[in-house]
Tab-separated table of C-alpha atoms in Angstrom:
chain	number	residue	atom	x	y	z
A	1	UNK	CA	43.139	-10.816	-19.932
A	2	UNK	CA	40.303	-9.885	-22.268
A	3	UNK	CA	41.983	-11.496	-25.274
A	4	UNK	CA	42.229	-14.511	-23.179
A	5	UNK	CA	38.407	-13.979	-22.264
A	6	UNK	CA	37.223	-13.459	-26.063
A	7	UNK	CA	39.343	-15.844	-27.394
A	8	UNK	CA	37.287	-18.780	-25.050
A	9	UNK	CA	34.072	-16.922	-25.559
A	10	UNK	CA	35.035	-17.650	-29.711
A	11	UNK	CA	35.576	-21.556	-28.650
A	12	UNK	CA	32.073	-21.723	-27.146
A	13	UNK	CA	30.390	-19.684	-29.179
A	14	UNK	CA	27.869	-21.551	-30.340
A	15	UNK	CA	26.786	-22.370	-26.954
A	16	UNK	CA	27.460	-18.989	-25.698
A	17	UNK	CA	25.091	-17.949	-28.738
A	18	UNK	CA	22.199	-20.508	-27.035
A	19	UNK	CA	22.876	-19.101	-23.634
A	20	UNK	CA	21.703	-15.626	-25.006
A	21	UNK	CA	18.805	-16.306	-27.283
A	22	UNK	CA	17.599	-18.419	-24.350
A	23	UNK	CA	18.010	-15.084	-21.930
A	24	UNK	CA	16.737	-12.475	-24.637
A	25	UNK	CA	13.791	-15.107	-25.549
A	26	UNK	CA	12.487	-15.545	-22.158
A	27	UNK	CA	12.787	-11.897	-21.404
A	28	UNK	CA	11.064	-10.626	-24.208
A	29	UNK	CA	8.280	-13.124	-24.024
A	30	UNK	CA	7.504	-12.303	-20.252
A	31	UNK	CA	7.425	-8.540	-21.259
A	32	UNK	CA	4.694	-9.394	-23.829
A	33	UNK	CA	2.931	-11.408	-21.299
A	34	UNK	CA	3.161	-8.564	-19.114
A	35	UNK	CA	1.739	-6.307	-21.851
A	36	UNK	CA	-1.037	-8.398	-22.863
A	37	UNK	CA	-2.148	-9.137	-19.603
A	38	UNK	CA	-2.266	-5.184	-18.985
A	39	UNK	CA	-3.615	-4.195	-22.138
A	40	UNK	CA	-6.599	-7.040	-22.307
A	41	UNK	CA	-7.773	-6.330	-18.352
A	42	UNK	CA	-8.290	-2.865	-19.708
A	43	UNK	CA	-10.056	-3.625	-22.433
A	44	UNK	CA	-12.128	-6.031	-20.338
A	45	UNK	CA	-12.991	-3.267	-18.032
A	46	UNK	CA	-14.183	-0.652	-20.466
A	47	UNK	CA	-16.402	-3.601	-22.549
A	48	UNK	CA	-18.056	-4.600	-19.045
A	49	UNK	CA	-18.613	-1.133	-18.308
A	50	UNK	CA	-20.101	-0.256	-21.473
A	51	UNK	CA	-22.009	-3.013	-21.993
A	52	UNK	CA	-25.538	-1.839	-22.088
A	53	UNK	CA	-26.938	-4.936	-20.075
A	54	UNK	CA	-24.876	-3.561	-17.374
A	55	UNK	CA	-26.079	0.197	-17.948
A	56	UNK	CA	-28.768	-0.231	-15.041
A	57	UNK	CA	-25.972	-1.553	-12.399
A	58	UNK	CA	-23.470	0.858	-13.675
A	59	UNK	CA	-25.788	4.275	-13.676
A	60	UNK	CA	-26.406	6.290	-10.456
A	61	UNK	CA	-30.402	6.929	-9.438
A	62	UNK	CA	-31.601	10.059	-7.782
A	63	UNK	CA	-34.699	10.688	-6.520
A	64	UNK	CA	-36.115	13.562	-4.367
A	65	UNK	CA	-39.326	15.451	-4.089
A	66	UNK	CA	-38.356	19.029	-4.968
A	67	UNK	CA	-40.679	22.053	-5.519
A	68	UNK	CA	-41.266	23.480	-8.527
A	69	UNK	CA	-38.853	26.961	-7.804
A	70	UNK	CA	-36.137	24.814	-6.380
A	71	UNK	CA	-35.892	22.168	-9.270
A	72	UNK	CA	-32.740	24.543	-11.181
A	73	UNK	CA	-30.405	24.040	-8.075
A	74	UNK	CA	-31.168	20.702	-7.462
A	75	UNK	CA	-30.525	19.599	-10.351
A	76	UNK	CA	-27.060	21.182	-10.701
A	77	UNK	CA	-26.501	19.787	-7.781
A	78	UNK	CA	-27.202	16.136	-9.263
A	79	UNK	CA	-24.950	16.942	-12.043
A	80	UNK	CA	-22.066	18.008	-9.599
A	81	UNK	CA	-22.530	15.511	-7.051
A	82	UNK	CA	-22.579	12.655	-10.303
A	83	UNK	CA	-19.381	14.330	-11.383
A	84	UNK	CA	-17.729	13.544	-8.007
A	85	UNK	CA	-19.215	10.349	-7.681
A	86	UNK	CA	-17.654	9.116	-11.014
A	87	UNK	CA	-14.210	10.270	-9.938
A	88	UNK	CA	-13.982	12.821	-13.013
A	89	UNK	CA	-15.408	10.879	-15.900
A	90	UNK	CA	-17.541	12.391	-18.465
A	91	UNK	CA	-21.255	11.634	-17.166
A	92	UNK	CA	-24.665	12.042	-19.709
A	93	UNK	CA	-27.813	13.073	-17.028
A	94	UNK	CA	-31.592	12.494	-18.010
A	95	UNK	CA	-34.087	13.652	-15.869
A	96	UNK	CA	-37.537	12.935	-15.987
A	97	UNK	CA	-40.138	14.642	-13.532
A	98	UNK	CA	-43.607	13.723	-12.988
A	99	UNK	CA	-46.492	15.399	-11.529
A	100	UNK	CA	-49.017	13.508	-8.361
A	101	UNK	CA	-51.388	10.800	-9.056
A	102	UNK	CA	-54.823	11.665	-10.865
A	103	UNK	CA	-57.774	9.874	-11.725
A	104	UNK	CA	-59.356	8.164	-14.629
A	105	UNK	CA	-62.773	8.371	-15.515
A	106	UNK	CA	-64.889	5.371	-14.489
A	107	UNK	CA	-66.032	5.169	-18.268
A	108	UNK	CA	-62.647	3.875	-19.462
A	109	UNK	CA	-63.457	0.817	-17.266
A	110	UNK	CA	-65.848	-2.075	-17.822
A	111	UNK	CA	-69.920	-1.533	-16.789
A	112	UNK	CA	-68.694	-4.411	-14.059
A	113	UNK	CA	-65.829	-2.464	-12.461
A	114	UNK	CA	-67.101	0.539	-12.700
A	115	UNK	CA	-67.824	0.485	-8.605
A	116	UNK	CA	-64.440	1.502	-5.927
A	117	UNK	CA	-61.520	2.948	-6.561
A	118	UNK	CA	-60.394	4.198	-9.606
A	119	UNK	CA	-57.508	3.524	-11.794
A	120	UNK	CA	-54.750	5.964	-11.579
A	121	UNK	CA	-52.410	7.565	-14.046
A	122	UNK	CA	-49.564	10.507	-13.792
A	123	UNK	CA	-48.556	13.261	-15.898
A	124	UNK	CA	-44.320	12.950	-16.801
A	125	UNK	CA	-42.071	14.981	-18.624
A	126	UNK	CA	-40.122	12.601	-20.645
A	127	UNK	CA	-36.549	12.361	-22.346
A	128	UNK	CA	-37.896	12.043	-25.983
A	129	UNK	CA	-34.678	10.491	-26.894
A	130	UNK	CA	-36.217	6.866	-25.063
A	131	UNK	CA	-39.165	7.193	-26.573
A	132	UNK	CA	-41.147	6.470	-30.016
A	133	UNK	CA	-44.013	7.227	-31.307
A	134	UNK	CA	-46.439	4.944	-33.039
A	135	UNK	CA	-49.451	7.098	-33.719
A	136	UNK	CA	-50.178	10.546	-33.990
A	137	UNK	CA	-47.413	13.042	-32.684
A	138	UNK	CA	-46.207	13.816	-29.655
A	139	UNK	CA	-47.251	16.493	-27.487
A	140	UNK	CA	-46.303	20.052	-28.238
A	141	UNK	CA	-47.352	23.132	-25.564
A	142	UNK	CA	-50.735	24.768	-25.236
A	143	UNK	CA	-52.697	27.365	-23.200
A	144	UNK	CA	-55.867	25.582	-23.389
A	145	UNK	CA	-56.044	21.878	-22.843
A	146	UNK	CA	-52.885	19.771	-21.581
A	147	UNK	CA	-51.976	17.311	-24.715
A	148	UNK	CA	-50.696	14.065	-23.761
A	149	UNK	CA	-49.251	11.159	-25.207
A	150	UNK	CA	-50.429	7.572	-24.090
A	151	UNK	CA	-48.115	4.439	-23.553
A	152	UNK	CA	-49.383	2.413	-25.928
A	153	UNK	CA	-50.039	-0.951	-23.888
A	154	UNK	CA	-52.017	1.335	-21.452
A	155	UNK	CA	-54.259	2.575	-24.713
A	156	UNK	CA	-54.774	-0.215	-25.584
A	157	UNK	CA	-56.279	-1.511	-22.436
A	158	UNK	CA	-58.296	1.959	-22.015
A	159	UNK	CA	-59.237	1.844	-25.491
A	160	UNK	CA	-58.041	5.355	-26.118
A	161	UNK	CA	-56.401	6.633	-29.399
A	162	UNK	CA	-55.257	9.987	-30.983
A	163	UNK	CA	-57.926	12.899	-30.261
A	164	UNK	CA	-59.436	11.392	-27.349
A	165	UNK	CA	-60.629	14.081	-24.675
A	166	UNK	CA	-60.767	13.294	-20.785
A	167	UNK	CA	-61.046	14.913	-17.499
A	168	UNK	CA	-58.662	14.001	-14.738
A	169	UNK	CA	-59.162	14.766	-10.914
A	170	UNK	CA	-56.185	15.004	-8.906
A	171	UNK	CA	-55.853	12.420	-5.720
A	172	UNK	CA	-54.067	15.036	-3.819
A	173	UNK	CA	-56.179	17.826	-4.475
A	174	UNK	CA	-59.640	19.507	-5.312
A	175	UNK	CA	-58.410	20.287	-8.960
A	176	UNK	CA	-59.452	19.081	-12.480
A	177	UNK	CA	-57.595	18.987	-15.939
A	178	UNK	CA	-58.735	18.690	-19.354
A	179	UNK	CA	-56.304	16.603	-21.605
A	180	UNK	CA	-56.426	15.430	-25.196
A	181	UNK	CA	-54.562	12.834	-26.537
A	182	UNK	CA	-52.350	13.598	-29.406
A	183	UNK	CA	-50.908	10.444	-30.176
A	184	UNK	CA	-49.320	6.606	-28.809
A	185	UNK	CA	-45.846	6.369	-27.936
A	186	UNK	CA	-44.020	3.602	-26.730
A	187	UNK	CA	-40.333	3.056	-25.086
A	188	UNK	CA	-37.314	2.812	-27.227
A	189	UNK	CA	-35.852	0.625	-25.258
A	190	UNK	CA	-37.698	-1.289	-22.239
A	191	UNK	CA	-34.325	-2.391	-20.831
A	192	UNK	CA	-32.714	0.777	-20.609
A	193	UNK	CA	-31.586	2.323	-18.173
A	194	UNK	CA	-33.694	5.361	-18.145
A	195	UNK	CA	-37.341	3.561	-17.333
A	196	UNK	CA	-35.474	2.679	-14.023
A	197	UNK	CA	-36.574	6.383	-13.335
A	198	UNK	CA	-40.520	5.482	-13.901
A	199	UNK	CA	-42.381	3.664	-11.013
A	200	UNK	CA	-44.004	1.676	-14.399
A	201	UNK	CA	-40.714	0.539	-15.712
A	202	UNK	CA	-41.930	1.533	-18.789
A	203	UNK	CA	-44.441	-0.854	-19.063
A	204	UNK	CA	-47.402	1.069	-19.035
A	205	UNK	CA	-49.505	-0.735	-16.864
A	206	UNK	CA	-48.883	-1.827	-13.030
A	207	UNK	CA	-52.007	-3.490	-11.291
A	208	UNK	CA	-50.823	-3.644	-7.308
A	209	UNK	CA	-54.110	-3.468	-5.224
A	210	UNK	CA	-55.281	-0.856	-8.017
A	211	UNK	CA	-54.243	-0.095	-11.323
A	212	UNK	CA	-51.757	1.986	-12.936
A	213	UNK	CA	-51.300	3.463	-16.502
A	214	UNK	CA	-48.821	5.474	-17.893
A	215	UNK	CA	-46.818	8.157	-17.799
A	216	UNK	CA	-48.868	10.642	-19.512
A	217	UNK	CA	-46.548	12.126	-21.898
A	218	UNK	CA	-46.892	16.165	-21.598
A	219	UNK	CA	-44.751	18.819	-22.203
A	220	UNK	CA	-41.959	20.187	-20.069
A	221	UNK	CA	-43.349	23.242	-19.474
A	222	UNK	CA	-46.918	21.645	-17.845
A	223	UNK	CA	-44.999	21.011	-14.939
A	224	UNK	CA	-42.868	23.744	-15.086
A	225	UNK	CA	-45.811	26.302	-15.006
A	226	UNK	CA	-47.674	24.334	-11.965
A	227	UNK	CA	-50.623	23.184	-13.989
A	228	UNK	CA	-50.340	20.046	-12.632
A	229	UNK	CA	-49.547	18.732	-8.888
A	230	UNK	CA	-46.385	18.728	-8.143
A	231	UNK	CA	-44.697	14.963	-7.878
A	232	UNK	CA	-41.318	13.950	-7.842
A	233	UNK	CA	-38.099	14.248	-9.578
A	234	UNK	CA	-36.025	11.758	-10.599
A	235	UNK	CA	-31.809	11.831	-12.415
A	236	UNK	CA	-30.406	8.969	-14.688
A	237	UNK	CA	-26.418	9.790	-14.436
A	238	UNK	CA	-24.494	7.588	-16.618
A	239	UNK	CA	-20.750	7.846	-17.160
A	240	UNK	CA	-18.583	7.130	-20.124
A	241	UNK	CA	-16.035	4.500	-18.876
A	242	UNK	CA	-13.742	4.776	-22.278
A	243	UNK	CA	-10.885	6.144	-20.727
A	244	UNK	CA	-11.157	3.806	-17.328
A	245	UNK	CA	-8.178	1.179	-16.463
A	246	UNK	CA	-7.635	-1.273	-13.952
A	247	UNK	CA	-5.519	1.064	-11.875
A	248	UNK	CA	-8.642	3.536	-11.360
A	249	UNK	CA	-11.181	0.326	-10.039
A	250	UNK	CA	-10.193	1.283	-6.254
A	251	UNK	CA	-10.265	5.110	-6.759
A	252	UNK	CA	-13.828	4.748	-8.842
A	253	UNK	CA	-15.015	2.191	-5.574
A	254	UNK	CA	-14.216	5.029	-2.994
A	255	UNK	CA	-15.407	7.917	-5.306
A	256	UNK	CA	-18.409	6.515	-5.580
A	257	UNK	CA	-19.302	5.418	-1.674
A	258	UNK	CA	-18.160	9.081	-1.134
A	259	UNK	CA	-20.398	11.062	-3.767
A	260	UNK	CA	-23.478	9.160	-2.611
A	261	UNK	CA	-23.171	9.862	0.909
A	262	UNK	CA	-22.885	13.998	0.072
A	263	UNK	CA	-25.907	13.597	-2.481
A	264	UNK	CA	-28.182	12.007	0.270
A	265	UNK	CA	-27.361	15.271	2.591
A	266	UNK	CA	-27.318	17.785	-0.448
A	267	UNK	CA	-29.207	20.849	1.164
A	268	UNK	CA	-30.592	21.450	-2.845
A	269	UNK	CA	-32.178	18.070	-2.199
A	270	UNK	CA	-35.555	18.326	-0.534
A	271	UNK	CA	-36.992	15.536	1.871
A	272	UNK	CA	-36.420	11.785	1.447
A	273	UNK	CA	-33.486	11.505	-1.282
A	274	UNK	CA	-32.529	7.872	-2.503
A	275	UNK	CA	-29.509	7.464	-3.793
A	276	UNK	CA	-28.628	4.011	-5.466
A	277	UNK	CA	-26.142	2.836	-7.808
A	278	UNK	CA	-24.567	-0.905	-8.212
A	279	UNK	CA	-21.125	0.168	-9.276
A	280	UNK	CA	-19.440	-1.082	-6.740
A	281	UNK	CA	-20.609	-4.573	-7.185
A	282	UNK	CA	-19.772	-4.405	-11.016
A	283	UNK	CA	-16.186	-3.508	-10.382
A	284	UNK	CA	-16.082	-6.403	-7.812
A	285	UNK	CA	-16.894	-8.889	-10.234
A	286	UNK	CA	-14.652	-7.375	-12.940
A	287	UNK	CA	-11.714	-7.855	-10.318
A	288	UNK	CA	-12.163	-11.016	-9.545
A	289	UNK	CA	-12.812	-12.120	-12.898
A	290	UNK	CA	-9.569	-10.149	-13.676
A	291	UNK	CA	-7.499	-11.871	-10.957
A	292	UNK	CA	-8.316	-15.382	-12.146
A	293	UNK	CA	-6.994	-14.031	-15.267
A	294	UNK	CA	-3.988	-13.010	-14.128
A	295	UNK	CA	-3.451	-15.864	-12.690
A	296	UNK	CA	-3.040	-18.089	-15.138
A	297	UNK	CA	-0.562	-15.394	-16.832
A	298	UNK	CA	1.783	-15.821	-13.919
A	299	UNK	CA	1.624	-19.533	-13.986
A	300	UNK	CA	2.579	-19.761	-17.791
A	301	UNK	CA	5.260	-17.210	-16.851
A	302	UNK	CA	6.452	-19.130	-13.991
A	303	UNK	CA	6.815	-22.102	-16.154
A	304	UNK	CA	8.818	-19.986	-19.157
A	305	UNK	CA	11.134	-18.826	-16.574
A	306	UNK	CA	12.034	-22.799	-14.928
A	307	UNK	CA	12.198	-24.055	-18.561
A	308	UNK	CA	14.539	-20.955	-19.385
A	309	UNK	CA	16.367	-21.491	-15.880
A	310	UNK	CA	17.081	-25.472	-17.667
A	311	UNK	CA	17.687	-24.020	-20.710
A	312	UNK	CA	20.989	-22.144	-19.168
A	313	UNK	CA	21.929	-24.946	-16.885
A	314	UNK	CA	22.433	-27.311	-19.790
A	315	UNK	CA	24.410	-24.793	-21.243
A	316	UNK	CA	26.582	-24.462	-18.438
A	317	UNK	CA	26.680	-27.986	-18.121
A	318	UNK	CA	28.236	-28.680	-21.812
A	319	UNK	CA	30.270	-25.699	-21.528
A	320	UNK	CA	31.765	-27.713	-18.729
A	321	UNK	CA	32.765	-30.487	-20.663
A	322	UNK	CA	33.980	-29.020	-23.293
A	323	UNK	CA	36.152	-27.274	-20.752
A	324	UNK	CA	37.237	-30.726	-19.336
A	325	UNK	CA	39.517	-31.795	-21.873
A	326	UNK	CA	41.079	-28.658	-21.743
A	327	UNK	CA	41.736	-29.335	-18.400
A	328	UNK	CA	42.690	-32.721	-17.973
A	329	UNK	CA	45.435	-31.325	-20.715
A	330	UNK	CA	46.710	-29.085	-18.786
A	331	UNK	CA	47.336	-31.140	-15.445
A	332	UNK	CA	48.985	-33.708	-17.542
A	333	UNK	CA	51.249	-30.884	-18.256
A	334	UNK	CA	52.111	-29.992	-14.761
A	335	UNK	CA	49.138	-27.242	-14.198
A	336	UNK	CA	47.455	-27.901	-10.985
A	337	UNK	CA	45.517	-25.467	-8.746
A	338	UNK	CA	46.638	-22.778	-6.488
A	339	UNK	CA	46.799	-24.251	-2.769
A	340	UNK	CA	46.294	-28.094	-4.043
A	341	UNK	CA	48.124	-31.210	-2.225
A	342	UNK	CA	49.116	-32.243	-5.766
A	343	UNK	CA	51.996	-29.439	-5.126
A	344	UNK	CA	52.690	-28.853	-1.413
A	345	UNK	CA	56.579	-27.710	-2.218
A	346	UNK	CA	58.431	-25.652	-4.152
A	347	UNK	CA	59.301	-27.299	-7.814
A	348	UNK	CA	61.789	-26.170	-10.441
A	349	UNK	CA	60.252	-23.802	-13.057
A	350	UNK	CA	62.258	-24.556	-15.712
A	351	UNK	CA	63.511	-27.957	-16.487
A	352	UNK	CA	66.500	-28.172	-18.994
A	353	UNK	CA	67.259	-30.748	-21.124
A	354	UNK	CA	70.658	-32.254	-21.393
A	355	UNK	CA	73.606	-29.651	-22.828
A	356	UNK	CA	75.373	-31.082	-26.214
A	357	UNK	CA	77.858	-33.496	-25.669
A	358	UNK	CA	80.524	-30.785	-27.391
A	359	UNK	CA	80.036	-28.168	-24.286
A	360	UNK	CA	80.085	-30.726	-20.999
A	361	UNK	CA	83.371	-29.462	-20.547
A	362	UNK	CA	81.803	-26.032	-18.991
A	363	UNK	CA	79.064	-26.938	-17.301
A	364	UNK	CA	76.568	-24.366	-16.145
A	365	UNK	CA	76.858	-23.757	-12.260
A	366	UNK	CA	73.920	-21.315	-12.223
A	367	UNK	CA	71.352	-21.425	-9.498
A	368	UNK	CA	68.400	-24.335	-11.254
A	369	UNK	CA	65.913	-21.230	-11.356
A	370	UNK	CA	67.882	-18.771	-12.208
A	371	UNK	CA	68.229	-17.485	-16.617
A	372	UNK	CA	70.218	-20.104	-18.544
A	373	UNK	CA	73.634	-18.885	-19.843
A	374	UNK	CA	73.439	-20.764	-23.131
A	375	UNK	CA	70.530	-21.871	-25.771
A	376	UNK	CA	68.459	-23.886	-24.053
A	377	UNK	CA	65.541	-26.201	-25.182
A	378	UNK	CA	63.160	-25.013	-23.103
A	379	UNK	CA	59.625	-26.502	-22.677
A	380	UNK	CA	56.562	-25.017	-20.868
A	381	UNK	CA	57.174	-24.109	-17.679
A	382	UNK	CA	54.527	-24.513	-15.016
A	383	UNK	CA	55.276	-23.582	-11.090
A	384	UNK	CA	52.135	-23.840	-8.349
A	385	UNK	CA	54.215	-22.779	-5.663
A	386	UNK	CA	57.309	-20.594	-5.477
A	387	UNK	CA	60.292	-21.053	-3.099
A	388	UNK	CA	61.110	-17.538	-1.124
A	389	UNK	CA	63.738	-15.645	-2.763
A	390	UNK	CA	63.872	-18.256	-5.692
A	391	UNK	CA	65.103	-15.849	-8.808
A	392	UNK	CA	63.389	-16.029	-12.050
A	393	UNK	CA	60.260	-17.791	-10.889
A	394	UNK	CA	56.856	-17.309	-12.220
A	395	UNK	CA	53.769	-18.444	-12.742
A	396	UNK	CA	53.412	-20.140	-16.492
A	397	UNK	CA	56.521	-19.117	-17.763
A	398	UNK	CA	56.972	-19.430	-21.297
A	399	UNK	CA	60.706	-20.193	-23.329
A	400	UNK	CA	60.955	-20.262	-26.701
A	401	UNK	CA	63.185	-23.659	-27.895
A	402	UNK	CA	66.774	-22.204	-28.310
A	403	UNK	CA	65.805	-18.997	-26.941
A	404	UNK	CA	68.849	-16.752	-25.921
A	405	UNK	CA	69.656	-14.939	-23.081
């Protein structure tokens, strides 16, 4: 039976041969489809993620008023709580912490203006990594006098510059400082993430029923010591998305609804906490823009697999007609099919010719089916039905011509 099977399958071959590359092109093309479409919707991700216009939507923002002793725990709680909220990715936390509002001399303003209230401005301890200075130095720390650094759009309105001495008085409070300014500094970057942290935006300069400048730019360890009223304190968590993949979007979404809510009721946390990130939104976007994407994927697949499905149903169509001649050949030789009206009774298998004229003196009185007693020219013998208990009888019997008993 399998030499009958190969030795059709080598007739055909060539359109066998078709048949296959057909099946093996089709599959391997929709696995590269598949790939590609996994592949570039995780590259997609990461490049949205990263990209630094997105930094402000994509970072979490914590704010809280905490007192000076408590600041250590709260802010390993920040770093914990950002850990959780970013479902185990590596996350980079600035802080920046600022001290209560004070006022500026009326001698920095105009002889005109010089009447109501005040302008205000704010001491800040700043990541120095976001900012740059353009003249003078930054701030170092000091017993005496508090050095400070000036934005340099708000200098430039106050007409201050690099050794500059003036007294603040504290809004909150009774208290004075002395500061000197030691130099001009200005943002890195405006858009980054980080000024999100600074009522000012890193601007400078905010005029909202009164005016605004800075932060003053002072050491770390003015407001550590208490030199200064105490303000608030504000994290930047930001989280490296270079290992993220479209099968983490829905464990990141409910990671980060989760983290906030535990942040906002963090006992380290100290009165009003705000809590806001835009995460959520992002990866909305990203799947959306993802699923129109893989939609079109799926319709060029589903039109590679109906042009495949013709490709194989012409095949089987000319396999079919090469097949017919095959088959009318063998009906004209007596094949017909198992069960068909074309043979509804029994019919000799075998079908001998005439015996030589020399031997009709002894004629053969076997049974018409049963083995011949002489040489016999014997044809191919073809039976679609078998009488009961008909000796001999087969289904396409061969006889060699002249073939002997």
């Amino acid at each position: 039976m399998t030499g009958f099977v190969v030795s059709r399958a080598r007739a055909h071959r060539l359109l066998l041969g078709s048949a296959l590359l057909t099946v093996l092109l089709t599959t391997a093309v929709l696995a590269t489809l598949t790939a590609y479409s996994g592949a570039i919707g995780d590259a997609a991700l990461r490049h949205v993620l990263n990209d630094p216009r997105n930094g402000s939507a994509t970072a979490l923002v914590v704010k809280a008023d905490v007192p000076v002793g408590e600041r250590a725990a709260a802010d390993a709680a920040v770093r914990e709580g950002a850990r959780r909220t970013f479902d185990g990715l590596p996350v980079t936390v600035r802080t920046l912490r600022r001290s209560g509002p004070y006022a500026l001399p009326r001698s920095l303003r105009p002889a005109a203006r010089r009447s109501g209230d005040p302008d205000l401005t704010y001491f800040a301890a700043l990541d120095h990594t976001q900012v740059r200075p353009t003249a003078g130095r930054l701030p170092g720390r000091t017993a005496g006098e508090i050095e400070v650094a000036v934005p340099q759009t708000a200098a430039r309105a106050l007409g201050l510059g690099p050794g500059d001495r003036l007294t603040l008085a504290d809004r909150l409070g009774e208290g004075r400082v002395r500061v000197r300014v030691t130099g001009l500094y200005r943002p890195s970057t405006v858009s980054a993430p980080y000024w999100r942290l600074d009522d000012l935006l890193g601007r400078g300069v905010k005029k909202a029923g009164f005016t605004t400048y800075g932060p003053l730019l002072a050491d770390p360890s003015v407001l550590a010591a208490g030199r200064v009223s105490t303000g608030g304190t504000s994290w930047l968590a930001s989280a490296g998305f270079d290992t993220m993949t479209t099968g983490r979007t829905g464990e990141l979404r409910e990671a980060v609804g989760t983290g906030s809510g535990r942040l906002r009721k963090a006992t380290a946390l100290r009165g009003a906490t705000a809590v806001t990130t835009s995460l959520p939104d992002v990866l909305d976007r990203i799947d959306r823009s993802l699923l129109v994407a893989r939609s079109t994927l799926l319709i060029v697949a589903l039109q590679l697999v109906l042009l495949g499905g013709y490709a194989l149903l012409l095949v089987a169509r000319l396999l079919s007609a090469e097949r017919a001649a095959g088959t009318r050949l063998l009906r004209a030789r007596g094949a017909s099919r198992p069960g068909s009206p074309s043979s509804p009774g029994p019919s000799p298998c075998c079908s001998p010719s005439p015996r030589p004229s020399a031997r009709r003196s002894s004629p053969d009185r076997s049974p018409p089916c049963s083995p011949p007693t002489a040489r016999w020219p014997v044809s191919i013998c073809v039976s679609t039905s078998r009488p009961p208990g008909a000796p001999g009888c087969g289904w396409w019997r061969w006889r060699w011509p002249w073939a002997a008993r």
